[in-house]
Short mmCIF file of C-alpha atoms in Angstrom, two decimals:
data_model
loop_
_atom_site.label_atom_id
_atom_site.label_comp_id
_atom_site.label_asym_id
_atom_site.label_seq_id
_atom_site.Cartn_x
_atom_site.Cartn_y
_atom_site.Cartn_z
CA UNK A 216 0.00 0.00 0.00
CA UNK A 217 1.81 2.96 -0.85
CA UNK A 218 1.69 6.01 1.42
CA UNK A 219 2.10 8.44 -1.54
CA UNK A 220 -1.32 7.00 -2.77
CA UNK A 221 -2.71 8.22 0.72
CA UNK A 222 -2.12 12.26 -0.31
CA UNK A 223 -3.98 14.40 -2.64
CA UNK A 224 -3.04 13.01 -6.53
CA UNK A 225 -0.38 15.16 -7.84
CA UNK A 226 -0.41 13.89 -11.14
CA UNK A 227 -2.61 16.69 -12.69
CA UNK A 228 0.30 19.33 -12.29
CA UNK A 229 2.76 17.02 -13.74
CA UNK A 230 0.65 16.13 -16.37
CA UNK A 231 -0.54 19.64 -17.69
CA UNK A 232 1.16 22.46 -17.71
CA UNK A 233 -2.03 24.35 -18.80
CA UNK A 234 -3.91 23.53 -15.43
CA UNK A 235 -0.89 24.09 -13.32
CA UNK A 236 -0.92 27.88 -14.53
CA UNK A 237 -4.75 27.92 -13.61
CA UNK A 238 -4.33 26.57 -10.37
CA UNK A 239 -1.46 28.94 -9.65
CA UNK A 240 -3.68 31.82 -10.53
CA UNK A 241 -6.76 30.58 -9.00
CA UNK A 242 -5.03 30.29 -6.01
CA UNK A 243 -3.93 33.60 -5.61
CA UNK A 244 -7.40 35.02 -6.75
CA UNK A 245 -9.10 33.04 -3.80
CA UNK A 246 -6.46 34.70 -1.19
CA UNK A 247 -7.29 38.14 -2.55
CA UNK A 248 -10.86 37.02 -2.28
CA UNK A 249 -10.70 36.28 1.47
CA UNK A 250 -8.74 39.19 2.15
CA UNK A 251 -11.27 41.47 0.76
CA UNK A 252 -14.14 39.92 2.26
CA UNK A 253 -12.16 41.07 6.00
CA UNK A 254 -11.13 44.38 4.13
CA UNK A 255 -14.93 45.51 3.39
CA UNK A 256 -16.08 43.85 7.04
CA UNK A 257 -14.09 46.05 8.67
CA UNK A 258 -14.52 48.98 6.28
CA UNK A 259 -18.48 48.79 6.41
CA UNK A 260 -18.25 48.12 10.40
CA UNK A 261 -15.32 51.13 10.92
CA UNK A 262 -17.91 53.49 8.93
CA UNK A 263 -21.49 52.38 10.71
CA UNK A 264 -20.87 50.28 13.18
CA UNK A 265 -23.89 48.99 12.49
CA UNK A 266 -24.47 45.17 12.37
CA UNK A 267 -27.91 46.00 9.67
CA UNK A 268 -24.82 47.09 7.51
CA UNK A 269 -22.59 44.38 8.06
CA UNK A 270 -25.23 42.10 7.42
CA UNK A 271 -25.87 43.95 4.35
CA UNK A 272 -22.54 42.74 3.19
CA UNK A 273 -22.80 39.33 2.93
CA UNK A 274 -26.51 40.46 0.91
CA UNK A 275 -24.74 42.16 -0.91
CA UNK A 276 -21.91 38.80 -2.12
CA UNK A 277 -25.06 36.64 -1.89
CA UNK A 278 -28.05 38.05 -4.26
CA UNK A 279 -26.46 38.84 -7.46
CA UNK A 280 -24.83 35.10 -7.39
CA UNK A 281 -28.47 33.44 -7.30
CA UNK A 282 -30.02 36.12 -9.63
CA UNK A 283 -27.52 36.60 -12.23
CA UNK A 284 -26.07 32.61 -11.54
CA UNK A 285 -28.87 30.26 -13.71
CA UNK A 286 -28.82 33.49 -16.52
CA UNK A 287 -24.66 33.40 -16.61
CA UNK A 288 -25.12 29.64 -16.90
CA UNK A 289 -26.92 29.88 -20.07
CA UNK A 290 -24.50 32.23 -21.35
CA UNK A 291 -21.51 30.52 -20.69
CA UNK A 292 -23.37 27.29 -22.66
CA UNK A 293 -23.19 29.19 -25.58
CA UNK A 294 -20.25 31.24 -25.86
CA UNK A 295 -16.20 30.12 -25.49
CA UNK A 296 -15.79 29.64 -21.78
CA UNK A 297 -12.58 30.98 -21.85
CA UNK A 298 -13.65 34.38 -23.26
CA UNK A 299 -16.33 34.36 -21.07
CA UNK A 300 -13.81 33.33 -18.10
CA UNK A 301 -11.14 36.44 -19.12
CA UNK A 302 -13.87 39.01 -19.26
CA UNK A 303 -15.39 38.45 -15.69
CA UNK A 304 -12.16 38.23 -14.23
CA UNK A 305 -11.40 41.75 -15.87
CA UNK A 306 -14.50 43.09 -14.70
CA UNK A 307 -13.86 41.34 -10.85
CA UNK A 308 -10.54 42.80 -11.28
CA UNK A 309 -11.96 46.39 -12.30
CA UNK A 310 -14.36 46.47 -9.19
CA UNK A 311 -11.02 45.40 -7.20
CA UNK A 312 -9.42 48.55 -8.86
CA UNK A 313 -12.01 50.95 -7.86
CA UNK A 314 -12.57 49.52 -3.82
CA UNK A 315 -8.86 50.25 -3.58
CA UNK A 316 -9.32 53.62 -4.92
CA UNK A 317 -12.08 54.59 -2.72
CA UNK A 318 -10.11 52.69 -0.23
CA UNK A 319 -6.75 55.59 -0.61
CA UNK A 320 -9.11 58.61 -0.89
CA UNK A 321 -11.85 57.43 1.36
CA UNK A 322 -15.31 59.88 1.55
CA UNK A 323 -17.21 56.90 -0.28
CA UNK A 324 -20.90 56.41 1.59
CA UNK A 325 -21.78 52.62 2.39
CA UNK A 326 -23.78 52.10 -0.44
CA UNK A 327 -21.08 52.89 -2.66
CA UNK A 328 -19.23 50.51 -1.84
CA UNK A 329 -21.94 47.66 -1.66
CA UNK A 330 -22.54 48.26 -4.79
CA UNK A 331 -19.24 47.77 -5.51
CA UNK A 332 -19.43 44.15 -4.21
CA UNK A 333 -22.18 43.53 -5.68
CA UNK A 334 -21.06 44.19 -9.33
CA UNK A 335 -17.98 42.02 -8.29
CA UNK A 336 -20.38 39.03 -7.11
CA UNK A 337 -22.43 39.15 -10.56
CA UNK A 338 -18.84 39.11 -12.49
CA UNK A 339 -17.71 36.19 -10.13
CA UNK A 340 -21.40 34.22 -10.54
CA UNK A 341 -20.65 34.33 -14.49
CA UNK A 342 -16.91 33.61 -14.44
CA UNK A 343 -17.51 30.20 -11.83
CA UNK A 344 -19.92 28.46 -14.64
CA UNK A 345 -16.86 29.28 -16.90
CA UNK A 346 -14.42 28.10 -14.98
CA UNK A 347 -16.59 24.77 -13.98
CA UNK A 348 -15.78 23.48 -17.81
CA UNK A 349 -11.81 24.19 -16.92
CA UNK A 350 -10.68 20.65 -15.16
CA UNK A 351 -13.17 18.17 -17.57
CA UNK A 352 -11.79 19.58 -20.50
CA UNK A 353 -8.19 20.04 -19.82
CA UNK A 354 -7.43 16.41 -17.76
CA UNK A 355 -8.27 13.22 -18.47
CA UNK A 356 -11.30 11.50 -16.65
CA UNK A 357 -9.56 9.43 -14.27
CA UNK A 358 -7.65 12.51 -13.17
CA UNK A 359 -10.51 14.99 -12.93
CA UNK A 360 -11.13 14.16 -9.05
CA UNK A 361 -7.77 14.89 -8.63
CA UNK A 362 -7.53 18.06 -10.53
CA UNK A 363 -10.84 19.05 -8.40
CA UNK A 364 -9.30 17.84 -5.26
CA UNK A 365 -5.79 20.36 -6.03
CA UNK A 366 -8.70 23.10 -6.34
CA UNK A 367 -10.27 22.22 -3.07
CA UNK A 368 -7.16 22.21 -0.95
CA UNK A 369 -5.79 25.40 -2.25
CA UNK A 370 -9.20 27.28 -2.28
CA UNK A 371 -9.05 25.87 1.72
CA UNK A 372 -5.57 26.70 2.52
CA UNK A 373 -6.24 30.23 1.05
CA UNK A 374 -9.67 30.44 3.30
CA UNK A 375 -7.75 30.25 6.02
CA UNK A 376 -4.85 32.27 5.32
CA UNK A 377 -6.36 35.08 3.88
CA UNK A 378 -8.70 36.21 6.52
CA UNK A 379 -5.30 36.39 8.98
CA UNK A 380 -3.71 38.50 6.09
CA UNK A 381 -6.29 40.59 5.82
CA UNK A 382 -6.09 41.49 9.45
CA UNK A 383 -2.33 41.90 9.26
CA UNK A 384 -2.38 43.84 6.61
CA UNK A 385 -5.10 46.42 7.72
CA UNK A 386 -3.30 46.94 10.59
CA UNK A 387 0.04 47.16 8.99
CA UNK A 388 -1.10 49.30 5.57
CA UNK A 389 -4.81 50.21 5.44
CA UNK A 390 -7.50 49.04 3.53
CA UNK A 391 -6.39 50.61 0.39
CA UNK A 392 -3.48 47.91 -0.18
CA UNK A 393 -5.39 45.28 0.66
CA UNK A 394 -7.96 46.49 -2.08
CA UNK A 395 -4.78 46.31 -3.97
CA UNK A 396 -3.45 43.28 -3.39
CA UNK A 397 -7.18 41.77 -4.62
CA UNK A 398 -6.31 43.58 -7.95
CA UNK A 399 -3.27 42.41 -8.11
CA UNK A 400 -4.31 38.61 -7.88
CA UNK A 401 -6.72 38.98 -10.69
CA UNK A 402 -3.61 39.67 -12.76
CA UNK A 403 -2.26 36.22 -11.96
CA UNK A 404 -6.11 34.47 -12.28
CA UNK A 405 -5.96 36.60 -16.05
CA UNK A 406 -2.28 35.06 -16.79
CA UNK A 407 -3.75 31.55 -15.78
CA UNK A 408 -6.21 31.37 -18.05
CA UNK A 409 -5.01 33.29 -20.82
CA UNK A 410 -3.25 30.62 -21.89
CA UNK A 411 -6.18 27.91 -22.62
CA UNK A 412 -7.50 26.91 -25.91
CA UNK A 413 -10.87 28.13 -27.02
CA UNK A 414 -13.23 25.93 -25.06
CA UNK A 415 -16.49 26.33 -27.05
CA UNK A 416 -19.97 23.86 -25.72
CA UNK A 417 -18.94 20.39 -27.13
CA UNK A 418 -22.84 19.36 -28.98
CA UNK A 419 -25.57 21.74 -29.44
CA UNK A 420 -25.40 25.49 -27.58
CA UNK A 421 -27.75 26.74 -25.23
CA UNK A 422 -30.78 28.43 -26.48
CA UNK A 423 -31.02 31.89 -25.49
CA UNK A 424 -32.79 33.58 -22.38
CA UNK A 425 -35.32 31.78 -20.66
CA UNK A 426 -35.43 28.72 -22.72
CA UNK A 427 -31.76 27.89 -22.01
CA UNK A 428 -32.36 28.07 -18.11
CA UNK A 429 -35.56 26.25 -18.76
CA UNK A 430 -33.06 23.10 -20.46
CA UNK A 431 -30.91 22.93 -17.90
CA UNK A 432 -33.40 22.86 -15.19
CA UNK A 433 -34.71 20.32 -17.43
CA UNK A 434 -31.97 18.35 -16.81
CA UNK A 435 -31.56 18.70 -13.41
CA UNK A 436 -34.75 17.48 -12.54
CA UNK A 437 -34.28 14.38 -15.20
CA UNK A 438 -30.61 13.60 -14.31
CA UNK A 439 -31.34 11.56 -10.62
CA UNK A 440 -27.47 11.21 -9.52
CA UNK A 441 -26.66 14.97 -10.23
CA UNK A 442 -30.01 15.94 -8.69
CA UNK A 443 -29.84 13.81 -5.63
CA UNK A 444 -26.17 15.29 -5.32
CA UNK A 445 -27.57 18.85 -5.52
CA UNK A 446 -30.03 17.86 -3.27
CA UNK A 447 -27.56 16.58 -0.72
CA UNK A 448 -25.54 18.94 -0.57
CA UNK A 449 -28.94 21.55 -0.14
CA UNK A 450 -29.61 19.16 3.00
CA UNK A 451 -26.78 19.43 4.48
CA UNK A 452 -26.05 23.24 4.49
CA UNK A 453 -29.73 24.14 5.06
CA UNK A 454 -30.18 21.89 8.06
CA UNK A 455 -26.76 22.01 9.95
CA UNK A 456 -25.12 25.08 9.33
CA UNK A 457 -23.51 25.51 12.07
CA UNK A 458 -21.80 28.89 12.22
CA UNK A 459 -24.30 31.59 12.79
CA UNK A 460 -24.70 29.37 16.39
CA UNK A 461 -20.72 28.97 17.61
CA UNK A 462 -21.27 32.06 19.54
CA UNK A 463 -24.53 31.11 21.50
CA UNK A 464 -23.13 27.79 22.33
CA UNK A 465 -19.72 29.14 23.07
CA UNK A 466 -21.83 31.52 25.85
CA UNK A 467 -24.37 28.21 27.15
CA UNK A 468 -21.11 25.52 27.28
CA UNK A 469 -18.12 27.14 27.13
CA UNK A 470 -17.92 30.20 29.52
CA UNK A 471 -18.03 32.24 26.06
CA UNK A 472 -14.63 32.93 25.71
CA UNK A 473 -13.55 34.77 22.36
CA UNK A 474 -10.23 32.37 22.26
CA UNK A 475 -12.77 29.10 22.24
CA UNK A 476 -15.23 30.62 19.77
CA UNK A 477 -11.80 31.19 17.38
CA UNK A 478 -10.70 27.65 17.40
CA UNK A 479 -14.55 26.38 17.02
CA UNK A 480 -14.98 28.77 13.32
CA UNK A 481 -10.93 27.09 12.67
CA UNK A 482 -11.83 23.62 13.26
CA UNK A 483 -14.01 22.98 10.55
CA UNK A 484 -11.53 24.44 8.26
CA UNK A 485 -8.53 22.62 9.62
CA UNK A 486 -10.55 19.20 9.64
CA UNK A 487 -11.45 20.23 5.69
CA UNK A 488 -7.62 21.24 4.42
CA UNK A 489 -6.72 18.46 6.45
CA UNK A 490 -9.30 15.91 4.68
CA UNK A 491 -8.63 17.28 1.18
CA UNK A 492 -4.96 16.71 1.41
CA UNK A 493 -5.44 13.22 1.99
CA UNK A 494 -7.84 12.69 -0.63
CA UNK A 495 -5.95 10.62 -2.87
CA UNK A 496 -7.52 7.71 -2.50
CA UNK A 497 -10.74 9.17 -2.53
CA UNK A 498 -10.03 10.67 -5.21
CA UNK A 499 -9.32 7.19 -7.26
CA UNK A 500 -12.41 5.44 -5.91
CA UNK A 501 -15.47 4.67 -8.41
CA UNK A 502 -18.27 5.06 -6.32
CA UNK A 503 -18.00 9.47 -5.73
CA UNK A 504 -21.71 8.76 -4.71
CA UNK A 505 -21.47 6.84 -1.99
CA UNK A 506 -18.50 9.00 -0.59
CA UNK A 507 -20.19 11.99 -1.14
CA UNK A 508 -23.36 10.35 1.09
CA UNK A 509 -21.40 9.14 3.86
CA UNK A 510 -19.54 12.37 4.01
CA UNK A 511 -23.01 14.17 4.75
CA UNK A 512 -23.88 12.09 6.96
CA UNK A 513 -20.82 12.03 9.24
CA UNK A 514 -21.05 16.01 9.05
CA UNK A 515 -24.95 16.06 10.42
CA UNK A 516 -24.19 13.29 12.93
CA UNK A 517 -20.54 15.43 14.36
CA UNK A 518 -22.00 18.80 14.59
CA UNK A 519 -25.34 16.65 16.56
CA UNK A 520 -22.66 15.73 18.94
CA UNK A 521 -20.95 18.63 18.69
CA UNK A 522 -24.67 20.15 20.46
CA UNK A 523 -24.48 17.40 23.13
CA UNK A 524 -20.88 17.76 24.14
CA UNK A 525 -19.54 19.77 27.27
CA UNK A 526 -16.37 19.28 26.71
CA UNK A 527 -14.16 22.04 24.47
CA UNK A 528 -11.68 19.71 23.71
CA UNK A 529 -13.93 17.28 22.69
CA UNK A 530 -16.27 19.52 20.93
CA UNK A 531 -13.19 21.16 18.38
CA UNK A 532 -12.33 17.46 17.56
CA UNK A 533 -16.58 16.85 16.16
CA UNK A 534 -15.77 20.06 14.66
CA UNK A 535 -12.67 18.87 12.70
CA UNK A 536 -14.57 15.35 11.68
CA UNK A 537 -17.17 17.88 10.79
CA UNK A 538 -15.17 19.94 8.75
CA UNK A 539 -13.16 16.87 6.79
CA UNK A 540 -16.14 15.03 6.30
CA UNK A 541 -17.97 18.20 4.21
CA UNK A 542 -14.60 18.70 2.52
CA UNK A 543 -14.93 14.85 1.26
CA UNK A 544 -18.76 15.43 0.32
CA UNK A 545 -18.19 18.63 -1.61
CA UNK A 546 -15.30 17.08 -3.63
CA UNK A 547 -17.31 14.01 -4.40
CA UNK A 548 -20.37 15.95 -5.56
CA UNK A 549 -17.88 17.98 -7.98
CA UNK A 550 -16.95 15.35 -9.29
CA UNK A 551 -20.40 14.47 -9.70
CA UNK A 552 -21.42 17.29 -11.37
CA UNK A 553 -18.46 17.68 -13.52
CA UNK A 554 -17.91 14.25 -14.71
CA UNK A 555 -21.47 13.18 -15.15
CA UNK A 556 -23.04 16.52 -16.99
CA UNK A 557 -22.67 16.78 -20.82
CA UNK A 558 -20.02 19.61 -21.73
CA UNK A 559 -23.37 21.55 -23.40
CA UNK A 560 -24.78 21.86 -20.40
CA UNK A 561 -22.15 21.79 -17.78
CA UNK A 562 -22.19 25.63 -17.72
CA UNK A 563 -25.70 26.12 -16.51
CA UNK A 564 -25.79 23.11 -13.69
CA UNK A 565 -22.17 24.54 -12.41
CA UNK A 566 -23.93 27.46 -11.46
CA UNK A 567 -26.76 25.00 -10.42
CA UNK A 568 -24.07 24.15 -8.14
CA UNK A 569 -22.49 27.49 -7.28
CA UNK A 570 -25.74 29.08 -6.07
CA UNK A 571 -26.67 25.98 -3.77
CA UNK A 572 -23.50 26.13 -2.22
CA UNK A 573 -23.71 29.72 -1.75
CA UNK A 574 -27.65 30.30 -0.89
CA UNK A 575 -27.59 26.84 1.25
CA UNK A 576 -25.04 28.43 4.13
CA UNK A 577 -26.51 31.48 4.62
CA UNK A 578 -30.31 30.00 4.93
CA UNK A 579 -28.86 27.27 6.72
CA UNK A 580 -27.63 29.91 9.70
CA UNK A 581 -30.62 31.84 9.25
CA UNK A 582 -32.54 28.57 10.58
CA UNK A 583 -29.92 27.81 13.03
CA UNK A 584 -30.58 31.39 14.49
CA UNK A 585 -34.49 31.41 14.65
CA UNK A 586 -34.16 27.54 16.15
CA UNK A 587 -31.92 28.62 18.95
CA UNK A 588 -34.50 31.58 19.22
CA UNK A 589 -36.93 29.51 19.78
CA UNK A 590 -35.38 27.03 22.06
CA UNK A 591 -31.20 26.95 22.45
CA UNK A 592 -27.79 26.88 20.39
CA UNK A 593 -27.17 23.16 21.38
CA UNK A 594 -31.04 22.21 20.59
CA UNK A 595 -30.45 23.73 17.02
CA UNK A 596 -27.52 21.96 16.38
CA UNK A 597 -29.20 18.57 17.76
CA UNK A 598 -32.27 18.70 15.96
CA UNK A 599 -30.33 19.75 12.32
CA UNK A 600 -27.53 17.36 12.25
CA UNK A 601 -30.20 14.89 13.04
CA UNK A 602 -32.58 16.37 10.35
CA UNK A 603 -29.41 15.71 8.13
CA UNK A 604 -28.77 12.14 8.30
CA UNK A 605 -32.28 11.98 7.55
CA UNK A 606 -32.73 13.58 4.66
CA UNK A 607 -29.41 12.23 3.62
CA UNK A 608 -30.57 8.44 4.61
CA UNK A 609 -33.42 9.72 2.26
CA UNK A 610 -31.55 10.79 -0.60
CA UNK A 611 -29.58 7.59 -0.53
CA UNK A 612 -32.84 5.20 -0.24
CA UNK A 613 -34.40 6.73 -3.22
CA UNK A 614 -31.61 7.06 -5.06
CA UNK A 615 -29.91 4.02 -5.91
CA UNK A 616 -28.13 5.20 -9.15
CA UNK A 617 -26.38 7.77 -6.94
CA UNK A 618 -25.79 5.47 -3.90
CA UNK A 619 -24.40 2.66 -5.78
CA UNK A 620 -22.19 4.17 -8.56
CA UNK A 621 -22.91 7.36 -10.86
CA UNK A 622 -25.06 6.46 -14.04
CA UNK A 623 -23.53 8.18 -17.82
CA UNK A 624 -24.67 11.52 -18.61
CA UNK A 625 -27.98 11.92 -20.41
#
């Protein structure tokens, strides 16, 4: 049994030089991502202090991504993704430009720069379905999992560090060069991709407007493995979510020390980076289904016992299972999605994908909160991780195709 087996498959950067580029300058994109997110946090707080703004923030990432996603989907399915790809990232890059402006000469009112982040979030919701075609078409399909999985543990390892540089770096140079720095990555995301083939929809385009979003919601609701791995995925943000309650439970269990409630949010990332970068196996197995059920499960059942623990120590080590177990389900259901939808319509169910996994979390802690309204943190957490492995135990019951191996595109 070889141990190098055991890590996340390397092969895809030895084998193209193409996707190594675009993983470079994905990579740096995703840290100037994070930092940015901290950067207008704490710009938005620092000019209100108002939590009705800060919330309007994450409104702000959130809307245009589900509005604009399905209609960028269609677009992308008829156009060269790569085009498609360069332009939003030039247009993400431009709306980088102009927060770090407003960032050196300040004076900018709140809405401003919302709507800054806004226009950012519609570029990014049309330049994911691009990118979604990248790994499919550029590997071959026994190293697509692994290409995804190189993806994953970057995008992770960046999650982490680029909050902590975004708070170093505000204190250290203001929010204009960390504005900057965002800019700056775009350059390397635009060098990444520049170098691609034209990667026009392999069989017939998408039709135009409605009718194209019509198709591929067609074939969403035909296609039962990528469906039932939308739908788990939907499960398992919507009914465990667990972050909008770390701070309640930290103040009922844990004597609501800031320190604890840090290592609770930096758990569930460690357990995922930590996961990811010993997919490789995973990432060679046949049955993504199965994987992708199991790791749902395992996250509703941790963050369950995460409710009923009293321990810290005990509770940030159901956090980490939590955390590597949702890493393992979210690279099995892209591989799902990208190995099992035809190139012609891969475009519109990536963003399909994108806006579940971006509207899922933040109704997911909006039912966490009004839960533990109604009753406590712990009870919320109890009652959706159970929910969970429910509708998870459902998914997998009445759908076989998905919980016994993936069936060939339609």
């Amino acid at each position: 049994m070889s141990l190098a087996r055991t890590f996340v498959d390397v092969r895809p950067l030895r084998a193209s030089p193409v996707f190594r580029r675009l993983l470079i300058g994905r990579t740096a994109s995703v840290l100037g991502s994070f930092m940015t997110v901290v950067t207008v946090m704490y710009q938005v707080w620092d000019l209100t202090h108002s939590a009705v703004w800060s919330g309007a923030v994450g409104l702000a990432q959130a809307v245009p991504l589900v509005v604009v996603g399905l209609f960028a989907g269609a677009w992308v399915d008829r156009g060269d993704r790569r085009r498609i790809f360069l332009v939003a990232t030039v247009g993400q890059a431009v709306c980088s430009l102009l927060l770090a402006v407003q960032g050196f000469t300040g004076g900018v009112p709140v809405p401003v720069i919302l709507a800054l982040v806004a226009a950012a979030s519609c570029f990014g919701a049309v330049g994911g379905p691009a990118a979604g075609v990248f790994v499919p078409r550029l590997l071959p399909k026994d190293q697509v999992a692994a290409g995804l999985a190189l993806n994953q543990v970057t995008g992770q390892a960046m999650m982490l560090l680029g909050p902590a540089l975004g708070g170093l770096f505000l204190g250290w140079f203001g929010i204009g060069v960390c504005y900057l720095i965002d800019f700056l990555s775009f350059g390397l995301s635009f060098y990444g991709a520049f170098g691609l083939p034209a990667l026009p929809p392999e069989g017939e385009p998408s039709r135009p407007g409605l009718h194209g979003v019509w198709d591929g919601l067609r074939f969403l609701g035909g296609h039962r493995v990528v469906r039932g791995a939308l739908v788990t995925d939907l499960a398992a943000t919507l009914l465990a979510m667990p972050m909008s309650l770390f701070p309640l439970v930290n103040e009922e269990r844990f004597g609501g020390s800031p320190r604890t409630l840090g290592l609770f949010m930096s758990a569930v990332a460690i357990g995922g980076v930590t996961a990811t970068a010993f997919s490789g196996r995973l990432t060679r197995l046949a049955r993504p289904g199965a994987v992708m059920l199991c790791g749902a499960g395992v996250w509703g059942a941790a963050l369950a016992l995460f409710g009923m623990t009293t321990s810290a120590w005990a509770g940030l080590g159901l956090l980490m299972v939590a955390g590597a177990a949702d890493s393992v389900s979210v690279l099995s259901r892209t591989t799902i999605v990208q190995t099992r939808t035809p190139d012609a319509l891969l475009g519109r169910v990536t963003a399909a994908e994108q806006i579940v996994g971006q509207a899922g979390p933040h109704l997911g802690n909006l039912r966490g909160g009004l839960v533990a309204g109604w009753t406590s943190g712990a009870t919320a957490l109890i009652t959706g991780g159970l929910l969970c492995v429910l509708a998870v135990a459902c998914v997998a019951a009445s759908t076989p195709e998905l919980r016994n191996g993936a069936a060939r595109p339609d």
